[in-house]
Amino acid sequence: MKKKNLLLVFSIILLASCTEKRYEKSATFPQNATLEEKLKIASHIVPSPQQLAWQELETTVFFHFGINTFTGREWGDGTESPTLFNPTNLNTDQWCETVKNAGFKLVIITAKHHDGFCLWQTKTTKHSVAASPWKNGEGDVVKELQKSCEKYGLKFGVYLSPWDRNAVSYGDSPAYNQFFMEQLTELLTNYGKVDEVWFDGACGEGPNGKVQEYDFPAYYNLIKKLMPNAVVAVSGDDVRWVGNEAGFGRDTEWSVTVLQNDVREEAKISNEKLGISTTSKELGSKELIEKAEKMVWWPSEVDVSIRQGWFFHPKDDARVKTAEQLANIYFNSVGKNSVLLLNIPPNKEGLIAKQDSINLAEYGQFLRQMYAENKLEETKTWKSKQQCESKIFDVKKEAKFNVIELAEDIRYGQRIESFSIEVLKNNNWETIAKGTTIGYKRLLRLPILNVEKIRINIQARDNFRFKHVKAYLAEEFISKPIIERNKDGMVSIKANENATIKYTTDGTTPNQNSELYTTPFEFLSKGTIKAIAIYSEGKKQSDVQSRDFDIAKKEWSIIARSDEELHYEAEKAIDNNENTIWHTPWNSDAKKHPHFITIDCAQQLKVKGFVLIPRKDMLGGIPYNYDFYISNDGKNWKKIIANGEFSNIKNNPVNQEVLFQQTETLRYFKFVALNEVENNAWCSVAEIDLITK
């Protein structure tokens, strides 16, 4: 009996000596710690249980729905009448069933956007559904969605915008913070379990706007008290915004980062000292760690909309992301150590639109098919004994694959700095992929392979643990053709080399008997071109690609501009090429705003609006506020829009379509940029166009 007790004690001591020290969510480095000591500590920072559960969701959904759905805006200004809100057939069961079938596990509703309109029965303001005609003012979108989430087994989250353009108290910091916390209390006490609280960091007040100091620490304490298991994003300590709204994570994505949530002053000072922000290229490099005093577990969330904007707009019906595009986003978000937050905006009826539903169903089916079978023989969890190790995995007999999944066991931290993958061919190892970080999940897309073995080579900061290594065979998408038109009105249609292209120019749906595309053709008028790509001698064909064109800009010319940088001439704003830009000089003594561009259309046109296409790389110069003028003689000008606003253009640089209050006749027009999203002195525009009647 004594021997057994001694053996038990010895086993406990041995187990304790082997247990790794872990730091939940954060760790502060000792003073004068060496880089090696810092890396050791960084390797042992781990997620909280709530962060781990959130990461394992992989894909989540945003429902942007509210007063903007009925006004056609992205950022309402708070003056909208609540009577505009009146969905004719709201069905949150349809929302939840659609996203559940597509594989999503949590949904977040915009309970209050920047316009201040509340989708629940609140006691804090009259600017809510209670003042709308919908259900005679007795409806509650938040309640209906929460019940639907319970029905379909989905987790539930709420978005509550700190920026409120309607609240009278906004700008009176103590009063507004109390008002905001009352709204937060209602949402966290009257609607069951809330799994995620989403605080937007947006604020477009500008230098002359109201200055509101948000009491985020008080918000966080309230959430911890009322809903302790909820994660707080993205102006929160649990979830970090990836830094763009394009649907793509970093190639090197560290969940354990030197970047901290800068709503706290000490964190803001640390970030500025290190010269980093949410948009920095890398957030956990050795160079940054060497200079840092603290590191936190702050994983990345990639948010993107299935449509051009965040709210539903009928004009975007032809630009809903396809299943192929959604799959590509999945690989570049979840497949790069992030969680995907896909926005799916319900329409004015209160339903997810038909095309959105179709594309989501195809996307969900693609993922189910891909994950149906692991093509590798079963292997045990890989626990390394050193920082640099390799391991060979056997492929199932005659199995083919084109996707490899690598996954660290992040319960023990994120430690892998780089990896390479080899396959055995003709008794030789051939490298087929390389990368940096892995984290929760890394997905590698490859050509279809038929090999017997693969070898994974790892370089890490400390001994590492793999959750698993798997391989899958994903179906290949039949890509749609690409339709383009240059300034001269010449249309070109491109597809894969082995495809035959058929097209129409009258808006009808093309089929295998339609016009055969061989060379570019002239299309100067306003209209719709549709095309399909046909493969395998007519046995397979792509979905229809559709492209709407306004009148060609063949005769347009620039007659004046404020300034231009060499190789970034103003003419590039009307060359019908979104990859070229007009850019004013960006040196230290560059001329400040306003910047302008004046265009001669060479003929009188009846116009109902204009389109500005910002540069897509988000590198600077993107206009925020603007004026727009028209003229028939180039001398006498009429201001159509004064101090217009491109809402959310900074983070979501999609085409900005602006409609006039009435149709106007013009030959000349002038666009004047009044400022820039980052308050820089310079201006850039990829393309500017008109919307003719």
CSV table of N, CA and C in Angstrom, one decimal, residues 358-506:
chain,number,residue,atom,x,y,z
A,358,ILE,N,-28.9,31.6,-52.9
A,358,ILE,CA,-28.4,30.6,-53.9
A,358,ILE,C,-26.9,30.4,-53.8
A,359,ASN,N,-26.2,31.6,-53.7
A,359,ASN,CA,-24.7,31.5,-53.7
A,359,ASN,C,-24.2,31.0,-52.4
A,360,LEU,N,-24.9,31.3,-51.3
A,360,LEU,CA,-24.5,30.8,-50.0
A,360,LEU,C,-24.7,29.3,-49.9
A,361,ALA,N,-25.8,28.8,-50.5
A,361,ALA,CA,-26.1,27.3,-50.5
A,361,ALA,C,-25.0,26.6,-51.3
A,362,GLU,N,-24.5,27.2,-52.4
A,362,GLU,CA,-23.5,26.5,-53.2
A,362,GLU,C,-22.1,26.6,-52.5
A,363,TYR,N,-21.9,27.7,-51.8
A,363,TYR,CA,-20.7,27.8,-51.0
A,363,TYR,C,-20.7,26.7,-49.8
A,364,GLY,N,-21.8,26.6,-49.1
A,364,GLY,CA,-21.9,25.6,-48.1
A,364,GLY,C,-21.7,24.2,-48.6
A,365,GLN,N,-22.2,23.9,-49.7
A,365,GLN,CA,-22.1,22.6,-50.3
A,365,GLN,C,-20.6,22.3,-50.7
A,366,PHE,N,-19.9,23.3,-51.2
A,366,PHE,CA,-18.5,23.2,-51.5
A,366,PHE,C,-17.7,22.8,-50.3
A,367,LEU,N,-17.9,23.5,-49.2
A,367,LEU,CA,-17.2,23.2,-48.0
A,367,LEU,C,-17.5,21.8,-47.4
A,368,ARG,N,-18.8,21.4,-47.5
A,368,ARG,CA,-19.2,20.1,-47.0
A,368,ARG,C,-18.5,19.0,-47.8
A,369,GLN,N,-18.5,19.2,-49.2
A,369,GLN,CA,-17.8,18.2,-50.0
A,369,GLN,C,-16.3,18.1,-49.7
A,370,MET,N,-15.7,19.3,-49.6
A,370,MET,CA,-14.2,19.3,-49.3
A,370,MET,C,-13.9,18.6,-48.0
A,371,TYR,N,-14.6,18.9,-47.0
A,371,TYR,CA,-14.3,18.3,-45.7
A,371,TYR,C,-14.8,16.9,-45.5
A,372,ALA,N,-15.4,16.3,-46.4
A,372,ALA,CA,-16.1,15.0,-46.3
A,372,ALA,C,-15.1,13.9,-45.9
A,373,GLU,N,-13.9,14.0,-46.5
A,373,GLU,CA,-12.9,12.9,-46.2
A,373,GLU,C,-11.5,13.4,-46.1
A,374,ASN,N,-10.8,13.0,-45.1
A,374,ASN,CA,-9.4,13.3,-44.9
A,374,ASN,C,-8.6,12.3,-45.8
A,375,LYS,N,-7.8,12.7,-46.7
A,375,LYS,CA,-7.1,11.8,-47.6
A,375,LYS,C,-5.8,11.3,-47.0
A,376,LEU,N,-5.5,11.7,-45.7
A,376,LEU,CA,-4.3,11.1,-45.1
A,376,LEU,C,-4.7,10.0,-44.1
A,377,GLU,N,-3.8,9.0,-43.9
A,377,GLU,CA,-4.0,8.0,-42.9
A,377,GLU,C,-4.1,8.6,-41.5
A,378,GLU,N,-4.9,8.1,-40.6
A,378,GLU,CA,-5.0,8.7,-39.3
A,378,GLU,C,-3.7,8.7,-38.6
A,379,THR,N,-3.4,9.8,-38.0
A,379,THR,CA,-2.1,10.0,-37.2
A,379,THR,C,-2.4,10.6,-35.8
A,380,LYS,N,-1.6,10.3,-34.9
A,380,LYS,CA,-1.7,10.9,-33.6
A,380,LYS,C,-1.3,12.3,-33.6
A,381,THR,N,-1.7,13.1,-32.5
A,381,THR,CA,-1.3,14.5,-32.4
A,381,THR,C,0.2,14.5,-32.3
A,382,TRP,N,0.7,15.5,-33.1
A,382,TRP,CA,2.2,15.7,-33.2
A,382,TRP,C,2.7,16.6,-32.1
A,383,LYS,N,3.4,16.1,-31.1
A,383,LYS,CA,4.0,16.9,-30.1
A,383,LYS,C,5.5,16.9,-30.3
A,384,SER,N,6.1,18.0,-30.6
A,384,SER,CA,7.5,18.0,-30.9
A,384,SER,C,8.4,18.0,-29.7
A,385,LYS,N,9.7,17.6,-29.9
A,385,LYS,CA,10.6,17.5,-28.8
A,385,LYS,C,11.7,18.7,-29.0
A,386,GLN,N,11.6,19.3,-30.1
A,386,GLN,CA,12.5,20.4,-30.3
A,386,GLN,C,11.8,21.5,-31.2
A,387,GLN,N,12.5,22.6,-31.4
A,387,GLN,CA,11.9,23.7,-32.2
A,387,GLN,C,11.9,23.5,-33.7
A,388,CYS,N,12.8,22.6,-34.2
A,388,CYS,CA,12.9,22.3,-35.6
A,388,CYS,C,12.7,20.9,-35.8
A,389,GLU,N,11.5,20.5,-36.4
A,389,GLU,CA,11.2,19.1,-36.6
A,389,GLU,C,10.5,18.8,-37.9
A,390,SER,N,10.6,17.6,-38.4
A,390,SER,CA,9.9,17.1,-39.6
A,390,SER,C,9.1,15.9,-39.3
A,391,LYS,N,8.0,15.7,-40.0
A,391,LYS,CA,7.2,14.4,-39.8
A,391,LYS,C,6.6,14.0,-41.1
A,392,ILE,N,6.6,12.7,-41.4
A,392,ILE,CA,6.1,12.2,-42.6
A,392,ILE,C,4.7,11.6,-42.4
A,393,PHE,N,3.7,11.9,-43.3
A,393,PHE,CA,2.4,11.4,-43.2
A,393,PHE,C,2.0,10.6,-44.4
A,394,ASP,N,1.4,9.5,-44.2
A,394,ASP,CA,1.0,8.6,-45.3
A,394,ASP,C,-0.3,9.0,-45.9
A,395,VAL,N,-0.4,9.0,-47.3
A,395,VAL,CA,-1.6,9.3,-48.0
A,395,VAL,C,-2.4,8.0,-48.2
A,396,LYS,N,-3.7,8.1,-48.1
A,396,LYS,CA,-4.5,6.9,-48.3
A,396,LYS,C,-4.2,6.3,-49.8
A,397,LYS,N,-4.3,5.1,-49.9
A,397,LYS,CA,-4.0,4.4,-51.2
A,397,LYS,C,-4.9,5.0,-52.3
A,398,GLU,N,-4.2,5.5,-53.4
A,398,GLU,CA,-4.8,6.0,-54.6
A,398,GLU,C,-5.6,7.3,-54.3
A,399,ALA,N,-5.4,7.9,-53.2
A,399,ALA,CA,-6.2,9.1,-52.9
A,399,ALA,C,-5.6,10.3,-53.6
A,400,LYS,N,-6.4,11.2,-54.0
A,400,LYS,CA,-6.0,12.5,-54.6
A,400,LYS,C,-6.4,13.6,-53.7
A,401,PHE,N,-5.6,14.7,-53.7
A,401,PHE,CA,-5.9,15.8,-52.9
A,401,PHE,C,-5.4,17.1,-53.5
A,402,ASN,N,-6.0,18.2,-53.1
A,402,ASN,CA,-5.5,19.6,-53.6
A,402,ASN,C,-5.5,20.6,-52.5
A,403,VAL,N,-5.8,20.2,-51.3
A,403,VAL,CA,-5.8,21.1,-50.1
A,403,VAL,C,-5.2,20.4,-48.9
A,404,ILE,N,-4.3,21.1,-48.3
A,404,ILE,CA,-3.7,20.6,-47.0
A,404,ILE,C,-4.0,21.5,-45.9
A,405,GLU,N,-4.5,21.0,-44.8
A,405,GLU,CA,-4.8,21.7,-43.6
A,405,GLU,C,-3.8,21.5,-42.5
A,406,LEU,N,-3.2,22.5,-42.0
A,406,LEU,CA,-2.3,22.5,-40.8
A,406,LEU,C,-2.9,23.2,-39.7
A,407,ALA,N,-2.9,22.6,-38.5
A,407,ALA,CA,-3.5,23.2,-37.3
A,407,ALA,C,-2.7,23.0,-36.1
A,408,GLU,N,-2.3,24.1,-35.5
A,408,GLU,CA,-1.6,24.0,-34.2
A,408,GLU,C,-2.7,23.8,-33.1
A,409,ASP,N,-2.3,23.2,-32.0
A,409,ASP,CA,-3.1,23.1,-30.8
A,409,ASP,C,-3.0,24.4,-30.0
A,410,ILE,N,-3.8,25.4,-30.3
A,410,ILE,CA,-3.6,26.7,-29.7
A,410,ILE,C,-3.9,26.8,-28.2
A,411,ARG,N,-4.4,25.7,-27.6
A,411,ARG,CA,-4.5,25.6,-26.2
A,411,ARG,C,-3.2,25.8,-25.5
A,412,TYR,N,-2.1,25.5,-26.3
A,412,TYR,CA,-0.7,25.7,-25.8
A,412,TYR,C,0.0,26.9,-26.4
A,413,GLY,N,-0.7,27.7,-27.1
A,413,GLY,CA,-0.1,28.9,-27.7
A,413,GLY,C,0.1,28.8,-29.2
A,414,GLN,N,0.6,29.8,-29.8
A,414,GLN,CA,1.0,29.8,-31.2
A,414,GLN,C,2.5,30.0,-31.3
A,415,ARG,N,3.2,29.0,-31.9
A,415,ARG,CA,4.6,28.9,-31.8
A,415,ARG,C,5.3,28.8,-33.1
A,416,ILE,N,4.6,28.3,-34.1
A,416,ILE,CA,5.3,28.0,-35.4
A,416,ILE,C,5.5,29.3,-36.2
A,417,GLU,N,6.8,29.5,-36.6
A,417,GLU,CA,7.2,30.7,-37.4
A,417,GLU,C,7.2,30.4,-38.9
A,418,SER,N,7.5,29.2,-39.3
A,418,SER,CA,7.6,28.9,-40.7
A,418,SER,C,7.4,27.4,-40.9
A,419,PHE,N,7.0,27.0,-42.1
A,419,PHE,CA,6.8,25.6,-42.5
A,419,PHE,C,7.1,25.4,-44.0
A,420,SER,N,7.3,24.2,-44.4
A,420,SER,CA,7.4,23.8,-45.8
A,420,SER,C,6.7,22.4,-45.9
A,421,ILE,N,6.2,22.2,-47.1
A,421,ILE,CA,5.5,20.9,-47.3
A,421,ILE,C,6.2,20.2,-48.5
A,422,GLU,N,6.5,19.0,-48.4
A,422,GLU,CA,7.1,18.2,-49.5
A,422,GLU,C,6.3,17.0,-49.8
A,423,VAL,N,6.4,16.5,-51.0
A,423,VAL,CA,5.8,15.3,-51.4
A,423,VAL,C,6.8,14.3,-52.0
A,424,LEU,N,6.6,13.0,-51.8
A,424,LEU,CA,7.6,12.1,-52.3
A,424,LEU,C,7.2,11.6,-53.7
A,425,LYS,N,8.1,12.0,-54.7
A,425,LYS,CA,7.8,11.6,-56.1
A,425,LYS,C,9.1,10.9,-56.7
A,426,ASN,N,8.9,9.7,-57.2
A,426,ASN,CA,10.0,9.0,-57.8
A,426,ASN,C,11.2,8.9,-56.8
A,427,ASN,N,10.9,8.6,-55.5
A,427,ASN,CA,11.8,8.5,-54.4
A,427,ASN,C,12.6,9.8,-54.1
A,428,ASN,N,12.1,10.9,-54.6
A,428,ASN,CA,12.7,12.2,-54.3
A,428,ASN,C,11.7,13.1,-53.6
A,429,TRP,N,12.1,13.9,-52.6
A,429,TRP,CA,11.2,14.8,-51.9
A,429,TRP,C,11.2,16.1,-52.7
A,430,GLU,N,10.0,16.6,-53.0
A,430,GLU,CA,9.9,17.8,-53.8
A,430,GLU,C,9.0,18.8,-53.0
A,431,THR,N,9.5,20.0,-52.8
A,431,THR,CA,8.8,21.1,-52.0
A,431,THR,C,7.7,21.6,-52.9
A,432,ILE,N,6.5,21.6,-52.3
A,432,ILE,CA,5.3,22.1,-53.0
A,432,ILE,C,4.7,23.3,-52.4
A,433,ALA,N,5.0,23.7,-51.2
A,433,ALA,CA,4.5,24.8,-50.5
A,433,ALA,C,5.4,25.3,-49.4
A,434,LYS,N,5.3,26.6,-49.1
A,434,LYS,CA,6.0,27.2,-48.0
A,434,LYS,C,5.2,28.2,-47.4
A,435,GLY,N,5.4,28.5,-46.1
A,435,GLY,CA,4.6,29.6,-45.5
A,435,GLY,C,5.2,30.0,-44.1
A,436,THR,N,4.6,30.9,-43.5
A,436,THR,CA,5.1,31.4,-42.2
A,436,THR,C,4.2,30.8,-41.0
A,437,THR,N,3.3,31.7,-40.5
A,437,THR,CA,2.5,31.3,-39.3
A,437,THR,C,1.5,30.2,-39.7
A,438,ILE,N,1.0,29.5,-38.7
A,438,ILE,CA,-0.1,28.5,-38.8
A,438,ILE,C,-1.2,28.9,-37.9
A,439,GLY,N,-1.0,28.8,-36.6
A,439,GLY,CA,-2.0,29.1,-35.6
A,439,GLY,C,-3.2,28.1,-35.7
A,440,TYR,N,-4.4,28.6,-35.4
A,440,TYR,CA,-5.5,27.7,-35.4
A,440,TYR,C,-5.7,26.9,-36.6
A,441,LYS,N,-5.5,27.5,-37.8
A,441,LYS,CA,-5.7,26.7,-39.0
A,441,LYS,C,-5.0,27.5,-40.2
A,442,ARG,N,-4.3,26.7,-41.0
A,442,ARG,CA,-3.7,27.2,-42.2
A,442,ARG,C,-4.1,26.2,-43.4
A,443,LEU,N,-4.7,26.8,-44.4
A,443,LEU,CA,-5.2,26.0,-45.6
A,443,LEU,C,-4.3,26.3,-46.8
A,444,LEU,N,-3.8,25.3,-47.4
A,444,LEU,CA,-2.9,25.5,-48.6
A,444,LEU,C,-3.6,24.9,-49.8
A,445,ARG,N,-3.9,25.7,-50.8
A,445,ARG,CA,-4.5,25.2,-52.1
A,445,ARG,C,-3.4,24.8,-53.1
A,446,LEU,N,-3.6,23.6,-53.6
A,446,LEU,CA,-2.5,23.1,-54.5
A,446,LEU,C,-3.1,22.5,-55.8
A,447,PRO,N,-2.3,22.2,-56.8
A,447,PRO,CA,-2.8,21.4,-57.9
A,447,PRO,C,-3.1,20.0,-57.4
A,448,ILE,N,-4.0,19.3,-58.1
A,448,ILE,CA,-4.4,18.0,-57.6
A,448,ILE,C,-3.1,17.1,-57.6
A,449,LEU,N,-2.9,16.4,-56.5
A,449,LEU,CA,-1.7,15.6,-56.3
A,449,LEU,C,-2.2,14.1,-56.0
A,450,ASN,N,-1.3,13.2,-56.5
A,450,ASN,CA,-1.5,11.8,-56.3
A,450,ASN,C,-0.2,11.2,-55.9
A,451,VAL,N,0.1,11.2,-54.6
A,451,VAL,CA,1.4,10.8,-54.0
A,451,VAL,C,1.1,9.9,-52.9
A,452,GLU,N,2.2,9.2,-52.4
A,452,GLU,CA,2.1,8.2,-51.3
A,452,GLU,C,2.3,8.9,-50.0
A,453,LYS,N,3.2,9.9,-49.9
A,453,LYS,CA,3.6,10.5,-48.7
A,453,LYS,C,3.8,12.0,-48.8
A,454,ILE,N,3.5,12.7,-47.7
A,454,ILE,CA,3.9,14.1,-47.6
A,454,ILE,C,4.8,14.3,-46.3
A,455,ARG,N,5.6,15.3,-46.4
A,455,ARG,CA,6.5,15.6,-45.2
A,455,ARG,C,6.3,17.1,-44.8
A,456,ILE,N,6.0,17.3,-43.6
A,456,ILE,CA,5.9,18.7,-43.0
A,456,ILE,C,7.1,19.0,-42.2
A,457,ASN,N,7.7,20.1,-42.6
A,457,ASN,CA,8.9,20.6,-41.9
A,457,ASN,C,8.6,21.9,-41.2
A,458,ILE,N,8.9,22.0,-39.9
A,458,ILE,CA,8.5,23.1,-39.0
A,458,ILE,C,9.7,23.8,-38.4
A,459,GLN,N,9.7,25.1,-38.3
A,459,GLN,CA,10.6,25.9,-37.5
A,459,GLN,C,9.7,26.7,-36.5
A,460,ALA,N,9.9,26.5,-35.2
A,460,ALA,CA,9.1,27.2,-34.2
A,460,ALA,C,9.9,27.9,-33.2
A,461,ARG,N,9.2,28.7,-32.3
A,461,ARG,CA,9.8,29.5,-31.3
A,461,ARG,C,10.1,28.6,-30.0
A,462,ASP,N,9.4,27.5,-30.0
A,462,ASP,CA,9.5,26.6,-28.8
A,462,ASP,C,9.0,25.3,-29.3
A,463,ASN,N,9.1,24.3,-28.4
A,463,ASN,CA,8.5,23.0,-28.8
A,463,ASN,C,7.0,23.2,-29.1
A,464,PHE,N,6.5,22.6,-30.1
A,464,PHE,CA,5.2,22.9,-30.6
A,464,PHE,C,4.3,21.7,-30.6
A,465,ARG,N,3.0,22.0,-30.7
A,465,ARG,CA,2.0,20.9,-30.7
A,465,ARG,C,1.0,21.1,-31.9
A,466,PHE,N,0.9,20.1,-32.7
A,466,PHE,CA,-0.1,20.1,-33.8
A,466,PHE,C,-1.4,19.4,-33.3
A,467,LYS,N,-2.5,20.1,-33.7
A,467,LYS,CA,-3.8,19.5,-33.4
A,467,LYS,C,-4.0,18.4,-34.5
A,468,HIS,N,-3.7,18.7,-35.7
A,468,HIS,CA,-3.8,17.7,-36.8
A,468,HIS,C,-3.1,18.2,-38.1
A,469,VAL,N,-2.9,17.3,-39.0
A,469,VAL,CA,-2.5,17.6,-40.4
A,469,VAL,C,-3.5,16.8,-41.2
A,470,LYS,N,-4.2,17.4,-42.2
A,470,LYS,CA,-5.1,16.7,-43.0
A,470,LYS,C,-5.0,17.1,-44.5
A,471,ALA,N,-5.6,16.3,-45.3
A,471,ALA,CA,-5.6,16.7,-46.8
A,471,ALA,C,-7.0,16.4,-47.3
A,472,TYR,N,-7.4,17.2,-48.3
A,472,TYR,CA,-8.7,17.1,-48.9
A,472,TYR,C,-8.7,17.3,-50.4
A,473,LEU,N,-9.7,16.8,-51.0
A,473,LEU,CA,-9.9,17.0,-52.4
A,473,LEU,C,-11.1,18.0,-52.6
A,474,ALA,N,-10.8,19.2,-53.0
A,474,ALA,CA,-11.9,20.2,-53.2
A,474,ALA,C,-12.3,20.3,-54.7
A,475,GLU,N,-13.6,20.4,-54.9
A,475,GLU,CA,-14.0,20.5,-56.3
A,475,GLU,C,-13.5,21.8,-57.0
A,476,GLU,N,-13.2,21.7,-58.2
A,476,GLU,CA,-12.7,22.9,-59.0
A,476,GLU,C,-14.0,23.6,-59.5
A,477,PHE,N,-13.9,25.0,-59.3
A,477,PHE,CA,-15.0,25.8,-59.8
A,477,PHE,C,-14.9,26.0,-61.3
A,478,ILE,N,-16.0,26.1,-62.0
A,478,ILE,CA,-16.0,26.5,-63.4
A,478,ILE,C,-16.1,28.0,-63.4
A,479,SER,N,-15.0,28.7,-63.6
A,479,SER,CA,-15.0,30.1,-63.5
A,479,SER,C,-15.8,30.9,-64.6
A,480,LYS,N,-16.4,31.9,-64.2
A,480,LYS,CA,-17.1,32.8,-65.1
A,480,LYS,C,-16.2,33.6,-65.9
A,481,PRO,N,-16.5,34.0,-67.1
A,481,PRO,CA,-15.6,34.9,-67.9
A,481,PRO,C,-15.6,36.3,-67.3
A,482,ILE,N,-14.6,37.1,-67.7
A,482,ILE,CA,-14.4,38.5,-67.2
A,482,ILE,C,-14.7,39.4,-68.4
A,483,ILE,N,-15.6,40.4,-68.2
A,483,ILE,CA,-16.0,41.3,-69.2
A,483,ILE,C,-15.4,42.7,-68.9
A,484,GLU,N,-14.7,43.3,-69.8
A,484,GLU,CA,-14.1,44.6,-69.6
A,484,GLU,C,-14.3,45.5,-70.9
A,485,ARG,N,-14.3,46.8,-70.6
A,485,ARG,CA,-14.4,47.8,-71.7
A,485,ARG,C,-13.4,48.9,-71.5
A,486,ASN,N,-12.6,49.3,-72.5
A,486,ASN,CA,-11.7,50.3,-72.4
A,486,ASN,C,-12.3,51.7,-72.7
A,487,LYS,N,-11.6,52.8,-72.6
A,487,LYS,CA,-12.1,54.1,-72.8
A,487,LYS,C,-12.7,54.3,-74.2
A,488,ASP,N,-12.1,53.6,-75.2
A,488,ASP,CA,-12.6,53.7,-76.6
A,488,ASP,C,-13.8,52.9,-76.8
A,489,GLY,N,-14.3,52.2,-75.8
A,489,GLY,CA,-15.6,51.5,-76.0
A,489,GLY,C,-15.4,50.1,-76.5
A,490,MET,N,-14.1,49.6,-76.5
A,490,MET,CA,-13.8,48.2,-77.0
A,490,MET,C,-14.0,47.2,-75.9
A,491,VAL,N,-14.9,46.2,-76.1
A,491,VAL,CA,-15.1,45.2,-75.1
A,491,VAL,C,-14.3,44.0,-75.4
A,492,SER,N,-13.7,43.5,-74.3
A,492,SER,CA,-13.0,42.2,-74.4
A,492,SER,C,-13.5,41.3,-73.3
A,493,ILE,N,-13.6,40.0,-73.6
A,493,ILE,CA,-14.1,39.0,-72.7
A,493,ILE,C,-13.0,37.9,-72.6
A,494,LYS,N,-12.7,37.6,-71.3
A,494,LYS,CA,-11.6,36.6,-71.1
A,494,LYS,C,-12.1,35.5,-70.2
A,495,ALA,N,-11.5,34.3,-70.5
A,495,ALA,CA,-11.8,33.1,-69.7
A,495,ALA,C,-10.6,32.2,-69.8
A,496,ASN,N,-10.7,31.0,-69.2
A,496,ASN,CA,-9.6,30.0,-69.3
A,496,ASN,C,-9.3,29.7,-70.7
A,497,GLU,N,-8.0,29.3,-71.0
A,497,GLU,CA,-7.6,29.0,-72.3
A,497,GLU,C,-8.4,28.0,-73.1
A,498,ASN,N,-8.9,27.0,-72.3
A,498,ASN,CA,-9.6,25.9,-73.0
A,498,ASN,C,-11.1,26.1,-73.1
A,499,ALA,N,-11.5,27.4,-72.8
A,499,ALA,CA,-13.0,27.7,-72.8
A,499,ALA,C,-13.4,28.4,-74.1
A,500,THR,N,-14.7,28.1,-74.5
A,500,THR,CA,-15.3,28.8,-75.6
A,500,THR,C,-16.3,29.8,-75.0
A,501,ILE,N,-16.3,31.1,-75.5
A,501,ILE,CA,-17.1,32.1,-74.9
A,501,ILE,C,-18.2,32.5,-75.8
A,502,LYS,N,-19.5,32.5,-75.2
A,502,LYS,CA,-20.6,32.9,-76.0
A,502,LYS,C,-21.2,34.1,-75.2
A,503,TYR,N,-21.8,35.1,-75.9
A,503,TYR,CA,-22.2,36.4,-75.3
A,503,TYR,C,-23.4,37.0,-76.0
A,504,THR,N,-24.1,37.9,-75.2
A,504,THR,CA,-25.2,38.7,-75.8
A,504,THR,C,-24.9,40.2,-75.4
A,505,THR,N,-25.5,41.1,-76.2
A,505,THR,CA,-25.3,42.5,-75.9
A,505,THR,C,-26.7,43.2,-75.7
A,506,ASP,N,-27.8,42.4,-75.7
A,506,ASP,CA,-29.1,43.0,-75.5
A,506,ASP,C,-29.7,42.7,-74.1
